[in-house]
Every structure is written in structure tokens, then in C-alpha cells.
Amino acid sequence: MNNLQSTTKLANGVEMPWFGLGVFKVEDGQQVIDSVKWAINAGYKSIDTAKIYENEEGVGQAIKEAGVPREDLFITTKVWNSDQGYDSTLEAFETSLNKLGLDYLDLYLIHWPVEGKYKDTWRALEKLYKDGKVKAIGVSNFQIHHLEDLMKDAEVKPMVNQVELHPLLTQVELRDFCKKNDIQIEAWSPLAQGELLDNAVLKEIADKHGKSTAQVILRWDLQSEIVTIPKSVKEHRIVENASIFDFELSQEDMAKIDALNKNHRVGPDPDNFDF
């Protein structure tokens, strides 16, 4: 993990960048176009969006305007809950692909484990994968029991599980399970939506390294082998977030950050959501 282009190898051999830009709650149009272009110009290769973010068109426009070869980028989007099911997922995929203006996706995820639907949705993802329309498939917000249930019938195992993960919610059990099953864990909301930026323990570690608390958290992700996709709409912050390859946290630093866990969520509980 020497730079922004550093990758982890997924179970099927596809290389996925350790670090990327998330665009949750980034407005479609100029705001998302600017954010994505700034990120690509700063050396980011990975962009993570979703149908429900309603900004796939802007992301696609930014990719076009950035002028970087398609094969140099890693683009993720997700199937939304109301589109889940076999045929409806295949349709939703085509819609997302058209909005992004792409010929294929690097990663397609089931956004939430909708009971009674995610297995049919997964079959659709397997078809898209086998048809070569997507390089890798995975899930988001799946707990251990969801993964076990899915894998009972799956022909292809999920390659990625993107979940809420930050020092207040370290998800150690889930991380261990995913590691054992060769599923790459990825963090959404790695900064706990800003809740951690004034944390005294993190501030102390940040001061020691001459870094920001955000940079310390994102470095903790990488050293914990967690793919991470912080979001920002400010160019200086997008650049700053990625400036985490020139320092290393000690084992003591890592242990102090691990100890901050409170099993505290800033987002919905995957076992209890109604959308």
C-alpha cells in the first residue's frame, strides 16, 4: 500500500484499489462532476456510487471529462432495494450502466439484504458476472448470517462486503468471517460522518504524526486491510484524505484506535431497516 494506485486482489484475481472516493449525498450535476474530477486528477482510481444516490449520470459525465482511460478506473454502483429480484435487477443494472455511460462495471453490489429478495438478486448478479458485464460482484450491509444464507445457494461467492465501519464500529467478528471466506471488507462512512474528528485519542495520535484525525482513521483502515472510500465535495479535502501513504501507525497506535469501538452505528442496522 504505497500509493493511491495500490490494490488488493479480490478472490477472482481482479485488482481493487484500497482507497477511493464515495459520492453518497453528493448532488448530481456540477457538485458530483467536480468531486469526481478532482479525485481522478489527484490520482484516485476508484469511484463508488449507487442508484439511490441519484448521481450516476454526473459520475459518468466526470469520467468522460477526466479523459483517463476507462481501464485505469474502478467504478462501483449498487442495486437499490426496490429493484431487487432477478429480472428487475438485470433491468436496474442496464439503467445504471447507461447513466454512467459505461460498457461494463468493475463492481456491482446488492445495497441492502432485503429479506426474501437478496438470493434472486444475487442470481442476477451472477449472470451479469458470467456474461462479462461486471468484473466483480459483492454485497453491502450484509451481516455474517446474511452471508452464510447467501453462500448456501450461491454459485459465485461475494467478492466484497461494503459495510459501515469506523473506530466506533470496528466489526471485528464480521471482518474475521470475511477474511476467512476470502471476501474483501470495505468501509462506508469511515469517518463516522464526522463524529470522530474531535476524538481526543485520535487527535493525540494525529498530532504525533503531524496529520489530521481523518488521515489517521483512513490510515488505520489501510493497515487493518479495509478498503475505504471517504466522501468529500471539497478539493483540498479530497487531496488531503489521500495523503496517507507517507506515514505509518505503530502497533500501539493501532491498538488505541481498535479500543475506541462502542458498536455504535451512525447508519441503519442491517437487521432492522424498513426501506
XYZ file of C-alpha atoms in Angstrom:
275
model
C 0.000 0.000 0.000
C 2.458 2.615 -1.185
C 0.170 4.982 -3.044
C -3.328 5.746 -4.317
C -2.938 3.192 -7.076
C -2.207 0.324 -4.655
C -4.692 -2.537 -4.951
C -5.927 -5.617 -3.162
C -6.524 -8.783 -5.150
C -10.134 -9.984 -4.913
C -10.988 -13.703 -4.768
C -11.295 -13.861 -8.572
C -7.981 -12.079 -9.207
C -9.445 -8.644 -10.003
C -7.361 -5.781 -8.578
C -9.392 -3.326 -6.481
C -7.873 -0.058 -5.202
C -7.537 0.138 -1.409
C -8.677 3.750 -1.478
C -11.432 5.531 -3.379
C -13.989 8.323 -3.419
C -17.534 7.761 -2.165
C -20.288 10.043 -3.503
C -23.153 9.384 -1.059
C -25.269 12.546 -0.657
C -23.261 14.366 -3.339
C -25.634 16.302 -5.596
C -25.926 15.250 -9.217
C -24.714 17.812 -11.696
C -21.746 20.102 -11.108
C -21.102 19.095 -7.495
C -20.549 15.411 -8.249
C -18.801 16.153 -11.556
C -16.298 18.416 -9.768
C -15.746 15.973 -6.881
C -15.057 13.017 -9.164
C -12.806 15.020 -11.495
C -10.813 16.416 -8.568
C -10.382 12.899 -7.228
C -9.276 11.474 -10.581
C -6.895 14.411 -11.091
C -5.445 13.719 -7.627
C -4.713 10.129 -8.657
C -7.806 8.309 -7.350
C -8.767 5.285 -9.448
C -11.854 4.096 -7.549
C -15.260 5.830 -7.524
C -18.193 4.403 -5.561
C -21.779 5.394 -6.334
C -25.244 3.770 -6.157
C -28.587 4.045 -7.881
C -30.173 5.554 -4.771
C -27.577 8.373 -4.671
C -29.182 9.688 -7.886
C -25.857 10.922 -9.227
C -24.737 8.155 -11.613
C -25.145 10.494 -14.615
C -22.860 13.090 -13.062
C -20.292 10.440 -12.185
C -20.395 9.226 -15.791
C -20.001 12.771 -17.094
C -16.987 13.343 -14.844
C -15.363 10.109 -16.028
C -15.828 11.264 -19.624
C -14.455 14.745 -18.941
C -11.497 13.487 -16.897
C -10.067 11.850 -20.014
C -8.488 8.913 -18.178
C -8.524 5.507 -19.934
C -11.535 3.504 -18.752
C -9.392 0.503 -17.837
C -7.435 2.654 -15.369
C -10.569 3.290 -13.290
C -12.530 1.109 -10.875
C -16.245 2.007 -10.863
C -18.754 0.627 -8.354
C -22.520 1.046 -8.201
C -25.288 -0.775 -6.345
C -28.760 -2.189 -6.969
C -31.364 -0.467 -4.794
C -33.850 -2.311 -2.594
C -36.961 -1.579 -4.675
C -35.210 -3.040 -7.758
C -34.268 -6.303 -6.079
C -35.385 -9.587 -7.616
C -33.972 -11.395 -10.657
C -35.425 -9.615 -13.711
C -35.710 -6.229 -12.041
C -32.030 -6.357 -11.025
C -30.950 -7.095 -14.595
C -33.014 -4.092 -15.729
C -31.647 -1.875 -12.972
C -28.095 -2.800 -13.949
C -28.654 -1.737 -17.567
C -30.170 1.563 -16.380
C -27.189 2.263 -14.130
C -24.728 1.324 -16.860
C -26.457 3.686 -19.311
C -26.499 6.543 -16.811
C -22.797 6.038 -16.162
C -22.170 5.841 -19.907
C -20.023 2.723 -19.483
C -19.715 -0.632 -21.253
C -19.029 -2.577 -18.068
C -18.764 -2.121 -14.303
C -15.844 -3.073 -12.106
C -18.016 -3.895 -9.104
C -21.773 -4.267 -8.643
C -23.202 -4.640 -5.136
C -26.527 -5.556 -3.550
C -27.106 -2.427 -1.470
C -29.027 -3.978 1.468
C -30.020 -7.534 2.419
C -33.742 -7.300 1.582
C -35.319 -10.392 3.095
C -36.832 -12.810 0.615
C -35.230 -10.985 -2.310
C -31.462 -10.917 -1.997
C -30.987 -14.506 -3.240
C -32.817 -13.820 -6.531
C -30.918 -10.551 -6.783
C -27.659 -12.453 -6.312
C -28.564 -14.871 -9.117
C -28.922 -11.832 -11.392
C -25.500 -10.560 -10.296
C -24.018 -13.985 -11.026
C -25.475 -13.830 -14.545
C -24.064 -10.322 -15.121
C -20.693 -11.550 -13.876
C -20.706 -14.666 -16.065
C -21.769 -12.544 -19.055
C -18.721 -10.314 -18.524
C -20.743 -7.167 -17.846
C -19.170 -6.707 -14.438
C -15.645 -7.636 -13.305
C -16.603 -8.430 -9.703
C -19.788 -8.777 -7.643
C -20.485 -8.320 -3.979
C -22.828 -7.134 -1.275
C -23.251 -4.219 1.076
C -24.518 -4.157 4.662
C -24.565 -7.945 4.965
C -24.070 -9.443 8.420
C -22.493 -12.879 8.953
C -25.873 -14.664 8.904
C -26.849 -12.961 5.637
C -23.565 -14.053 4.048
C -23.943 -17.627 5.299
C -27.500 -17.775 3.953
C -26.465 -16.339 0.584
C -23.492 -18.655 0.178
C -25.593 -21.772 0.817
C -27.031 -21.468 -2.705
C -24.577 -19.165 -4.467
C -22.540 -20.396 -7.428
C -20.187 -17.422 -7.073
C -19.173 -16.155 -3.652
C -19.415 -12.420 -2.946
C -16.010 -10.829 -3.531
C -16.666 -7.699 -1.468
C -18.824 -6.747 1.530
C -19.164 -2.989 1.968
C -20.384 -2.090 5.458
C -20.455 0.764 7.933
C -17.058 0.516 9.586
C -15.043 3.031 11.632
C -13.259 3.126 15.026
C -16.620 3.334 16.874
C -17.883 0.270 14.950
C -14.896 -1.960 14.234
C -16.916 -5.038 13.140
C -14.126 -7.432 14.205
C -16.218 -10.616 14.008
C -17.563 -9.740 10.573
C -14.071 -8.824 9.373
C -12.700 -12.154 10.593
C -15.524 -14.054 8.892
C -14.962 -12.215 5.600
C -11.204 -12.762 5.746
C -11.706 -16.475 6.326
C -14.063 -16.633 3.317
C -11.871 -14.506 1.033
C -14.403 -11.646 0.940
C -12.781 -8.203 0.894
C -14.242 -5.885 3.531
C -14.864 -2.263 2.538
C -15.826 0.633 4.810
C -18.557 3.124 4.122
C -18.762 6.157 6.389
C -15.148 5.556 7.528
C -15.139 8.861 9.429
C -18.482 8.098 11.167
C -19.998 11.110 9.391
C -17.629 13.440 11.224
C -18.383 12.133 14.722
C -14.773 11.078 15.227
C -12.961 14.190 14.067
C -12.716 15.697 17.578
C -11.907 12.441 19.367
C -9.138 13.062 21.930
C -7.343 9.740 21.385
C -7.293 10.237 17.615
C -6.200 13.867 17.990
C -3.250 12.827 20.119
C -2.162 10.214 17.548
C -2.687 12.722 14.729
C -0.559 15.389 16.466
C 2.240 12.877 16.978
C 2.342 12.122 13.236
C 1.656 15.688 12.061
C -1.561 14.500 10.409
C -5.301 15.176 10.719
C -7.640 12.872 12.647
C -9.303 11.954 9.328
C -5.943 10.896 7.887
C -5.221 8.783 10.985
C -8.582 6.972 10.682
C -8.077 6.322 6.963
C -4.543 5.071 7.625
C -5.980 2.748 10.304
C -8.343 1.372 7.634
C -5.496 0.567 5.283
C -3.301 -1.011 7.945
C -6.331 -3.092 9.002
C -6.704 -4.293 5.370
C -10.010 -2.457 4.958
C -10.803 -0.849 1.599
C -12.034 2.673 2.322
C -14.000 5.288 0.346
C -14.256 8.625 2.205
C -16.562 11.232 0.708
C -15.857 14.916 0.253
C -17.010 17.704 -2.046
C -14.011 19.958 -1.294
C -10.947 19.642 -3.488
C -8.412 20.269 -0.702
C -10.093 17.640 1.479
C -10.171 15.070 -1.340
C -6.419 15.577 -1.775
C -5.776 15.625 1.990
C -7.770 12.414 2.605
C -5.494 10.603 0.181
C -2.254 11.902 1.736
C -1.907 8.863 3.973
C 0.864 6.928 2.287
C 3.780 8.828 3.860
C 3.384 7.688 7.472
C 2.664 4.530 9.430
C 0.738 3.938 12.641
C 2.571 1.931 15.302
C 1.098 -1.221 16.830
C 0.372 0.863 19.921
C -1.472 3.477 17.812
C -3.486 0.722 16.126
C -4.406 -0.863 19.467
C -5.570 2.500 20.865
C -7.799 3.048 17.827
C -9.163 -0.522 17.989
C -10.077 0.129 21.638
C -12.405 3.007 20.658
C -15.045 0.511 19.491
C -18.510 1.021 21.023
C -20.518 -0.957 18.427
C -22.015 2.453 17.629
C -23.744 2.915 14.262
C -24.317 6.230 12.514
C -26.369 4.478 9.807
C -29.221 1.936 9.801
C -28.952 -1.513 11.341
C -28.825 -4.202 8.604
C -31.005 -6.432 10.807
C -33.650 -3.776 11.298
C -34.309 -1.463 8.352
C -37.562 -0.693 6.551
C -36.677 0.844 3.214
